[in-house]
Each structure stands twice: as structure tokens, then as C-alpha cells.
């Protein structure tokens, strides 16, 4: 993830939760916040919940994150485990009220594979200019099902164009069919954004496809060293530069 942002012109800083808890580092010094995919809390079931609650149940941290999300000159990206975590912070994220939570895959298995997603029209500043593209991307998760049963509102999210990414089949149609859709999310939903587009969450891993050599397969005409997902990170840079 750091390499992808560095490639787009950022200076990436690795910040641990302990840095924030001890106040060695302040979010006020940053323009972008990225909750990476990975294995927080050993990647046990509900790991994203544990990560989120370490913020929500600490008054100082909750206030700091809320202040960051409220700043109009910031962006946030949550991927995989980070997607689960940021989704559960929606009470302090403006414009995220209709987000779901992410729960156990319908397959009841950890899914690591290369899939295709369609980038839907949305206000996401990170996906600007990418709308309508159907692009290959890696996934690696056990809890990627976009679950609206207990939280959020699927119809409202669709109506407000907060759905940013959908899994599609080989004909380019949004799908719930396995393995095109590795977790069974209704309508293929696998990425969302806020109403102002500054916070984007997704289950797939764009940082694993920002270079062409990372792709499991690619068309013959794709000869440049850059992968299709580098655009997301360049969009982040363009957004910050414009603020």
C-alpha cells in the first residue's frame, strides 16, 4: 500500500494504533488516512470490529478520528480488513449512514482469487474518471459480505450513488454468482463511498494491482509498466493538490 501511494507522489508514514493512543502521532498532521488490508487482531472473525472499537471506545481517539473525517481537505481509504474497520466507524463519518457491515462470506471460506469489478458512478474522489471501467483485481478475505440486514440501507446507498464497486461476471453484469462474486454480496456490492466522496471503502485490493506485473492476466495491448489501479492513487494525489 505504501509503495502504491509513494508511486503517486505521496510520502507514506506507517502509523500504529499505539502511536495514536500514546499521542506520539496526531491525525491532524496528515491529509490522507489509509486502513490497510491485513491481519489485525490475528484476522480472527470480527477482527475489523475489534479494530473499530479500539477507536469508538476511547474518547480521545474517537474525537481525533471524527475531527479528521470532518476536515474537507482529507481523504480516507479502507481496504479489506481496513474496509471492515472503517465501515464500523460510520457513526463518526459524515455521509456514511447507509453503509453496511461486512460479515462472513457466503462460501464460509477464506477467498483469495482474481476477480473482475465494475466501477460504478459515484462521488468517490479516489475513483474519479474511472466510472464504467471493468477491471481485474485481487481479493483475499473471509468476511467480505456486504450485510445490510442490521445496519445501513441498501436501497438508499444505491439511490445516493454510494455504491462504488460491484463484482461482475464474464459478461460484465453485476453478479451474486460464485466465484465471480467471492462473498455473495447482493448486487455484487463490494465498495462504497460517502456522500461527498472523501471516504471510500472496498473489499478488493487495488494496491495489489497498481503495477502491470502484478496482474494475473492482462490484455496484449497493456504494455505500460503501470497497472490500471494506479489511477486510484493518482486521484488521491490530485484531490490533495486541489485542496
Short mmCIF file of the C-alpha atoms (twelve columns), coordinates in Angstrom:
data_MODEL
# 
_entry.id   MODEL 
# 
loop_
_atom_site.group_PDB 
_atom_site.id 
_atom_site.type_symbol 
_atom_site.label_atom_id 
_atom_site.label_alt_id 
_atom_site.label_comp_id 
_atom_site.label_asym_id 
_atom_site.label_seq_id 
_atom_site.Cartn_x 
_atom_site.Cartn_y 
_atom_site.Cartn_z 
_atom_site.pdbx_PDB_model_num 
ATOM 1   C CA . UNK A 1   0.000   0.000   0.000   1 
ATOM 2   C CA . UNK A 2   2.800   2.402   0.883   1 
ATOM 3   C CA . UNK A 3   4.545   1.609   -2.422  1 
ATOM 4   C CA . UNK A 4   1.364   2.432   -4.362  1 
ATOM 5   C CA . UNK A 5   0.941   5.795   -2.651  1 
ATOM 6   C CA . UNK A 6   4.651   6.563   -2.996  1 
ATOM 7   C CA . UNK A 7   4.329   5.866   -6.742  1 
ATOM 8   C CA . UNK A 8   1.629   8.553   -6.885  1 
ATOM 9   C CA . UNK A 9   3.847   11.147  -5.214  1 
ATOM 10  C CA . UNK A 10  2.931   10.767  -1.552  1 
ATOM 11  C CA . UNK A 11  5.192   10.406  1.459   1 
ATOM 12  C CA . UNK A 12  3.738   7.384   3.236   1 
ATOM 13  C CA . UNK A 13  4.022   7.069   7.011   1 
ATOM 14  C CA . UNK A 14  3.390   3.808   8.876   1 
ATOM 15  C CA . UNK A 15  1.279   4.690   11.928  1 
ATOM 16  C CA . UNK A 16  0.317   2.098   14.524  1 
ATOM 17  C CA . UNK A 17  -2.683  2.368   16.812  1 
ATOM 18  C CA . UNK A 18  -0.269  2.527   19.737  1 
ATOM 19  C CA . UNK A 19  1.230   5.685   18.198  1 
ATOM 20  C CA . UNK A 20  -2.194  7.309   18.253  1 
ATOM 21  C CA . UNK A 21  -3.099  6.007   21.703  1 
ATOM 22  C CA . UNK A 22  0.136   7.342   23.200  1 
ATOM 23  C CA . UNK A 23  -0.281  10.630  21.273  1 
ATOM 24  C CA . UNK A 24  3.154   10.220  19.682  1 
ATOM 25  C CA . UNK A 25  1.393   10.857  16.368  1 
ATOM 26  C CA . UNK A 26  -1.575  13.104  15.594  1 
ATOM 27  C CA . UNK A 27  -4.002  12.653  12.708  1 
ATOM 28  C CA . UNK A 28  -4.099  16.432  12.373  1 
ATOM 29  C CA . UNK A 29  -0.712  16.245  10.653  1 
ATOM 30  C CA . UNK A 30  -1.996  14.108  7.778   1 
ATOM 31  C CA . UNK A 31  -4.055  14.668  4.646   1 
ATOM 32  C CA . UNK A 32  -4.799  11.002  3.920   1 
ATOM 33  C CA . UNK A 33  -5.758  8.076   6.131   1 
ATOM 34  C CA . UNK A 34  -5.465  4.516   4.837   1 
ATOM 35  C CA . UNK A 35  -6.664  1.493   6.796   1 
ATOM 36  C CA . UNK A 36  -4.801  -1.299  5.045   1 
ATOM 37  C CA . UNK A 37  -5.846  -4.847  4.391   1 
ATOM 38  C CA . UNK A 38  -4.023  -7.363  6.531   1 
ATOM 39  C CA . UNK A 39  -4.369  -9.316  9.704   1 
ATOM 40  C CA . UNK A 40  -5.310  -7.044  12.595  1 
ATOM 41  C CA . UNK A 41  -6.099  -8.994  15.761  1 
ATOM 42  C CA . UNK A 42  -4.803  -12.148 14.063  1 
ATOM 43  C CA . UNK A 43  -7.577  -11.840 11.452  1 
ATOM 44  C CA . UNK A 44  -9.952  -13.759 13.705  1 
ATOM 45  C CA . UNK A 45  -13.658 -13.428 12.993  1 
ATOM 46  C CA . UNK A 46  -14.766 -9.882  13.662  1 
ATOM 47  C CA . UNK A 47  -11.200 -8.502  13.607  1 
ATOM 48  C CA . UNK A 48  -12.413 -5.306  11.932  1 
ATOM 49  C CA . UNK A 49  -14.867 -4.838  14.806  1 
ATOM 50  C CA . UNK A 50  -12.101 -5.080  17.389  1 
ATOM 51  C CA . UNK A 51  -10.064 -2.517  15.491  1 
ATOM 52  C CA . UNK A 52  -13.007 -0.120  15.206  1 
ATOM 53  C CA . UNK A 53  -13.977 -0.470  18.851  1 
ATOM 54  C CA . UNK A 54  -10.450 0.433   19.943  1 
ATOM 55  C CA . UNK A 55  -11.327 3.831   18.468  1 
ATOM 56  C CA . UNK A 56  -15.008 4.135   19.346  1 
ATOM 57  C CA . UNK A 57  -14.484 3.146   22.989  1 
ATOM 58  C CA . UNK A 58  -11.644 5.627   23.538  1 
ATOM 59  C CA . UNK A 59  -12.933 9.188   23.839  1 
ATOM 60  C CA . UNK A 60  -9.705  10.863  22.707  1 
ATOM 61  C CA . UNK A 61  -9.255  8.599   19.709  1 
ATOM 62  C CA . UNK A 62  -12.892 8.870   18.710  1 
ATOM 63  C CA . UNK A 63  -12.679 12.664  18.841  1 
ATOM 64  C CA . UNK A 64  -9.434  12.671  16.809  1 
ATOM 65  C CA . UNK A 65  -10.840 10.413  14.089  1 
ATOM 66  C CA . UNK A 66  -14.109 12.368  13.957  1 
ATOM 67  C CA . UNK A 67  -12.151 15.609  13.547  1 
ATOM 68  C CA . UNK A 68  -10.101 14.065  10.729  1 
ATOM 69  C CA . UNK A 69  -13.171 12.804  8.866   1 
ATOM 70  C CA . UNK A 70  -14.813 16.228  9.218   1 
ATOM 71  C CA . UNK A 71  -11.927 18.088  7.583   1 
ATOM 72  C CA . UNK A 72  -12.805 18.875  3.942   1 
ATOM 73  C CA . UNK A 73  -9.153  18.607  2.833   1 
ATOM 74  C CA . UNK A 74  -8.728  14.920  3.769   1 
ATOM 75  C CA . UNK A 75  -9.405  11.565  2.145   1 
ATOM 76  C CA . UNK A 76  -9.737  8.078   3.631   1 
ATOM 77  C CA . UNK A 77  -9.359  4.633   2.062   1 
ATOM 78  C CA . UNK A 78  -10.270 1.377   3.798   1 
ATOM 79  C CA . UNK A 79  -9.299  -1.925  2.137   1 
ATOM 80  C CA . UNK A 80  -10.238 -5.476  3.177   1 
ATOM 81  C CA . UNK A 81  -9.727  -5.686  6.961   1 
ATOM 82  C CA . UNK A 82  -9.483  -1.887  6.853   1 
ATOM 83  C CA . UNK A 83  -12.774 -1.764  4.948   1 
ATOM 84  C CA . UNK A 84  -14.460 -3.692  7.778   1 
ATOM 85  C CA . UNK A 85  -12.948 -1.323  10.328  1 
ATOM 86  C CA . UNK A 86  -13.822 1.953   8.596   1 
ATOM 87  C CA . UNK A 87  -17.352 0.696   7.883   1 
ATOM 88  C CA . UNK A 88  -17.883 0.337   11.625  1 
ATOM 89  C CA . UNK A 89  -16.758 3.918   12.212  1 
ATOM 90  C CA . UNK A 90  -19.652 5.232   10.135  1 
ATOM 91  C CA . UNK A 91  -21.270 6.944   13.118  1 
ATOM 92  C CA . UNK A 92  -18.426 9.483   13.070  1 
ATOM 93  C CA . UNK A 93  -18.068 9.678   9.272   1 
ATOM 94  C CA . UNK A 94  -20.277 12.289  7.556   1 
ATOM 95  C CA . UNK A 95  -22.384 10.792  4.772   1 
ATOM 96  C CA . UNK A 96  -21.777 7.142   5.684   1 
ATOM 97  C CA . UNK A 97  -25.063 6.364   7.441   1 
ATOM 98  C CA . UNK A 98  -26.225 3.971   4.717   1 
ATOM 99  C CA . UNK A 99  -23.150 1.748   4.752   1 
ATOM 100 C CA . UNK A 100 -23.476 -1.964  5.621   1 
ATOM 101 C CA . UNK A 101 -21.226 -4.027  7.837   1 
ATOM 102 C CA . UNK A 102 -19.034 -6.730  6.326   1 
ATOM 103 C CA . UNK A 103 -19.601 -10.250 7.582   1 
ATOM 104 C CA . UNK A 104 -18.748 -13.877 6.830   1 
ATOM 105 C CA . UNK A 105 -18.515 -14.893 3.166   1 
ATOM 106 C CA . UNK A 106 -21.461 -16.958 1.949   1 
ATOM 107 C CA . UNK A 107 -18.972 -19.664 0.973   1 
ATOM 108 C CA . UNK A 108 -17.904 -19.924 4.634   1 
ATOM 109 C CA . UNK A 109 -14.320 -19.886 3.355   1 
ATOM 110 C CA . UNK A 110 -11.396 -17.529 3.021   1 
ATOM 111 C CA . UNK A 111 -11.414 -16.425 -0.631  1 
ATOM 112 C CA . UNK A 112 -8.163  -15.449 -2.348  1 
ATOM 113 C CA . UNK A 113 -8.565  -15.072 -6.086  1 
ATOM 114 C CA . UNK A 114 -8.513  -12.652 -9.043  1 
ATOM 115 C CA . UNK A 115 -11.927 -11.227 -9.922  1 
ATOM 116 C CA . UNK A 116 -13.435 -8.509  -12.082 1 
ATOM 117 C CA . UNK A 117 -15.187 -5.424  -10.732 1 
ATOM 118 C CA . UNK A 118 -17.094 -2.624  -12.391 1 
ATOM 119 C CA . UNK A 119 -16.505 0.892   -11.127 1 
ATOM 120 C CA . UNK A 120 -19.930 2.465   -10.680 1 
ATOM 121 C CA . UNK A 121 -20.702 6.187   -10.968 1 
ATOM 122 C CA . UNK A 122 -20.215 7.646   -7.501  1 
ATOM 123 C CA . UNK A 123 -18.865 10.786  -5.824  1 
ATOM 124 C CA . UNK A 124 -15.671 8.970   -4.740  1 
ATOM 125 C CA . UNK A 125 -12.684 11.269  -5.229  1 
ATOM 126 C CA . UNK A 126 -10.454 8.186   -5.472  1 
ATOM 127 C CA . UNK A 127 -12.367 6.686   -8.403  1 
ATOM 128 C CA . UNK A 128 -12.858 9.892   -10.367 1 
ATOM 129 C CA . UNK A 129 -12.681 9.324   -14.111 1 
ATOM 130 C CA . UNK A 130 -12.753 5.541   -13.708 1 
ATOM 131 C CA . UNK A 131 -16.536 5.148   -13.865 1 
ATOM 132 C CA . UNK A 132 -17.741 2.394   -16.167 1 
ATOM 133 C CA . UNK A 133 -14.405 0.554   -16.212 1 
ATOM 134 C CA . UNK A 134 -14.385 -3.203  -15.708 1 
ATOM 135 C CA . UNK A 135 -11.050 -4.125  -14.218 1 
ATOM 136 C CA . UNK A 136 -9.374  -7.205  -12.759 1 
ATOM 137 C CA . UNK A 137 -8.382  -7.023  -9.099  1 
ATOM 138 C CA . UNK A 138 -7.216  -9.429  -6.358  1 
ATOM 139 C CA . UNK A 139 -9.360  -10.314 -3.343  1 
ATOM 140 C CA . UNK A 140 -8.272  -12.055 -0.141  1 
ATOM 141 C CA . UNK A 141 -10.818 -12.111 2.661   1 
ATOM 142 C CA . UNK A 142 -13.039 -14.271 4.833   1 
ATOM 143 C CA . UNK A 143 -15.565 -11.576 5.766   1 
ATOM 144 C CA . UNK A 144 -16.497 -9.578  2.687   1 
ATOM 145 C CA . UNK A 145 -20.275 -9.999  2.557   1 
ATOM 146 C CA . UNK A 146 -21.918 -6.549  2.452   1 
ATOM 147 C CA . UNK A 147 -24.578 -7.112  5.104   1 
ATOM 148 C CA . UNK A 148 -27.395 -4.553  5.226   1 
ATOM 149 C CA . UNK A 149 -29.617 -6.696  7.475   1 
ATOM 150 C CA . UNK A 150 -28.638 -4.995  10.728  1 
ATOM 151 C CA . UNK A 151 -27.227 -1.679  9.629   1 
ATOM 152 C CA . UNK A 152 -27.269 0.717   6.715   1 
ATOM 153 C CA . UNK A 153 -29.712 0.821   3.835   1 
ATOM 154 C CA . UNK A 154 -29.030 -0.851  0.506   1 
ATOM 155 C CA . UNK A 155 -31.744 0.977   -1.432  1 
ATOM 156 C CA . UNK A 156 -30.656 4.338   -0.061  1 
ATOM 157 C CA . UNK A 157 -26.998 3.582   -0.788  1 
ATOM 158 C CA . UNK A 158 -27.868 2.757   -4.397  1 
ATOM 159 C CA . UNK A 159 -30.158 5.769   -4.769  1 
ATOM 160 C CA . UNK A 160 -27.496 8.137   -3.434  1 
ATOM 161 C CA . UNK A 161 -24.859 6.511   -5.674  1 
ATOM 162 C CA . UNK A 162 -22.749 5.471   -2.703  1 
ATOM 163 C CA . UNK A 163 -22.070 2.043   -4.237  1 
ATOM 164 C CA . UNK A 164 -18.670 2.456   -5.882  1 
ATOM 165 C CA . UNK A 165 -17.683 -1.096  -6.886  1 
ATOM 166 C CA . UNK A 166 -19.572 -4.218  -7.927  1 
ATOM 167 C CA . UNK A 167 -18.407 -7.714  -8.798  1 
ATOM 168 C CA . UNK A 168 -19.297 -8.579  -12.392 1 
ATOM 169 C CA . UNK A 169 -19.393 -11.811 -14.363 1 
ATOM 170 C CA . UNK A 170 -17.690 -12.592 -17.674 1 
ATOM 171 C CA . UNK A 171 -20.412 -10.675 -19.497 1 
ATOM 172 C CA . UNK A 172 -19.822 -7.560  -17.394 1 
ATOM 173 C CA . UNK A 173 -23.059 -7.839  -15.427 1 
ATOM 174 C CA . UNK A 174 -23.260 -7.336  -11.624 1 
ATOM 175 C CA . UNK A 175 -23.429 -10.787 -10.113 1 
ATOM 176 C CA . UNK A 176 -24.016 -12.779 -6.955  1 
ATOM 177 C CA . UNK A 177 -22.760 -15.970 -8.606  1 
ATOM 178 C CA . UNK A 178 -19.731 -17.696 -7.114  1 
ATOM 179 C CA . UNK A 179 -16.806 -17.461 -7.848  1 
ATOM 180 C CA . UNK A 180 -17.271 -14.239 -9.860  1 
ATOM 181 C CA . UNK A 181 -18.617 -12.825 -6.604  1 
ATOM 182 C CA . UNK A 182 -16.429 -14.453 -3.914  1 
ATOM 183 C CA . UNK A 183 -18.558 -13.491 -0.912  1 
ATOM 184 C CA . UNK A 184 -22.153 -13.455 -2.167  1 
ATOM 185 C CA . UNK A 185 -22.934 -9.775  -1.572  1 
ATOM 186 C CA . UNK A 186 -26.310 -8.773  -3.006  1 
ATOM 187 C CA . UNK A 187 -25.978 -6.951  -6.301  1 
ATOM 188 C CA . UNK A 188 -22.257 -7.634  -6.291  1 
ATOM 189 C CA . UNK A 189 -21.641 -4.708  -3.924  1 
ATOM 190 C CA . UNK A 190 -18.021 -4.631  -2.778  1 
ATOM 191 C CA . UNK A 191 -17.123 -0.955  -2.404  1 
ATOM 192 C CA . UNK A 192 -18.856 2.167   -1.110  1 
ATOM 193 C CA . UNK A 193 -18.158 5.832   -0.603  1 
ATOM 194 C CA . UNK A 194 -19.596 8.746   1.354   1 
ATOM 195 C CA . UNK A 195 -21.949 11.383  0.034   1 
ATOM 196 C CA . UNK A 196 -19.070 13.811  -0.519  1 
ATOM 197 C CA . UNK A 197 -16.777 11.075  -1.854  1 
ATOM 198 C CA . UNK A 198 -13.887 11.711  0.526   1 
ATOM 199 C CA . UNK A 199 -14.089 8.322   2.256   1 
ATOM 200 C CA . UNK A 200 -14.038 5.151   0.171   1 
ATOM 201 C CA . UNK A 201 -14.081 1.562   1.401   1 
ATOM 202 C CA . UNK A 202 -13.629 -1.597  -0.650  1 
ATOM 203 C CA . UNK A 203 -13.051 -5.285  -0.077  1 
ATOM 204 C CA . UNK A 204 -10.708 -5.931  -3.066  1 
ATOM 205 C CA . UNK A 205 -7.039  -4.887  -3.029  1 
ATOM 206 C CA . UNK A 206 -6.197  -2.108  -5.546  1 
ATOM 207 C CA . UNK A 207 -2.667  -1.844  -4.122  1 
ATOM 208 C CA . UNK A 208 -2.029  -5.368  -5.411  1 
ATOM 209 C CA . UNK A 209 -2.649  -4.249  -8.989  1 
ATOM 210 C CA . UNK A 210 -1.053  -0.819  -9.330  1 
ATOM 211 C CA . UNK A 211 1.757   -2.357  -11.430 1 
ATOM 212 C CA . UNK A 212 1.112   -4.362  -14.589 1 
ATOM 213 C CA . UNK A 213 3.412   -7.178  -13.461 1 
ATOM 214 C CA . UNK A 214 1.087   -7.795  -10.506 1 
ATOM 215 C CA . UNK A 215 -1.830  -8.771  -12.730 1 
ATOM 216 C CA . UNK A 216 -2.754  -12.431 -13.059 1 
ATOM 217 C CA . UNK A 217 -3.655  -11.750 -16.674 1 
ATOM 218 C CA . UNK A 218 -3.880  -8.672  -18.874 1 
ATOM 219 C CA . UNK A 219 -4.711  -7.834  -22.489 1 
ATOM 220 C CA . UNK A 220 -1.891  -7.872  -25.031 1 
ATOM 221 C CA . UNK A 221 -2.185  -4.129  -25.622 1 
ATOM 222 C CA . UNK A 222 -1.344  -3.365  -21.992 1 
ATOM 223 C CA . UNK A 223 2.396   -2.873  -22.331 1 
ATOM 224 C CA . UNK A 224 2.995   0.019   -19.905 1 
ATOM 225 C CA . UNK A 225 4.532   -0.824  -16.514 1 
ATOM 226 C CA . UNK A 226 1.662   0.876   -14.686 1 
ATOM 227 C CA . UNK A 227 -1.365  -1.194  -13.714 1 
ATOM 228 C CA . UNK A 228 -4.942  0.082   -14.035 1 
ATOM 229 C CA . UNK A 229 -5.359  0.723   -10.317 1 
ATOM 230 C CA . UNK A 230 -2.523  3.245   -10.130 1 
ATOM 231 C CA . UNK A 231 -5.185  5.765   -11.216 1 
ATOM 232 C CA . UNK A 232 -6.880  5.460   -7.820  1 
ATOM 233 C CA . UNK A 233 -3.723  6.572   -6.030  1 
ATOM 234 C CA . UNK A 234 -3.064  9.323   -8.564  1 
ATOM 235 C CA . UNK A 235 -6.620  10.545  -7.982  1 
ATOM 236 C CA . UNK A 236 -5.852  10.810  -4.277  1 
ATOM 237 C CA . UNK A 237 -2.836  12.956  -5.083  1 
ATOM 238 C CA . UNK A 238 -4.850  15.143  -7.453  1 
ATOM 239 C CA . UNK A 239 -7.507  15.651  -4.787  1 
ATOM 240 C CA . UNK A 240 -4.990  16.721  -2.157  1 
ATOM 241 C CA . UNK A 241 -3.231  19.036  -4.596  1 
ATOM 242 C CA . UNK A 242 -6.528  20.722  -5.428  1 
ATOM 243 C CA . UNK A 243 -7.436  21.411  -1.788  1 
# 
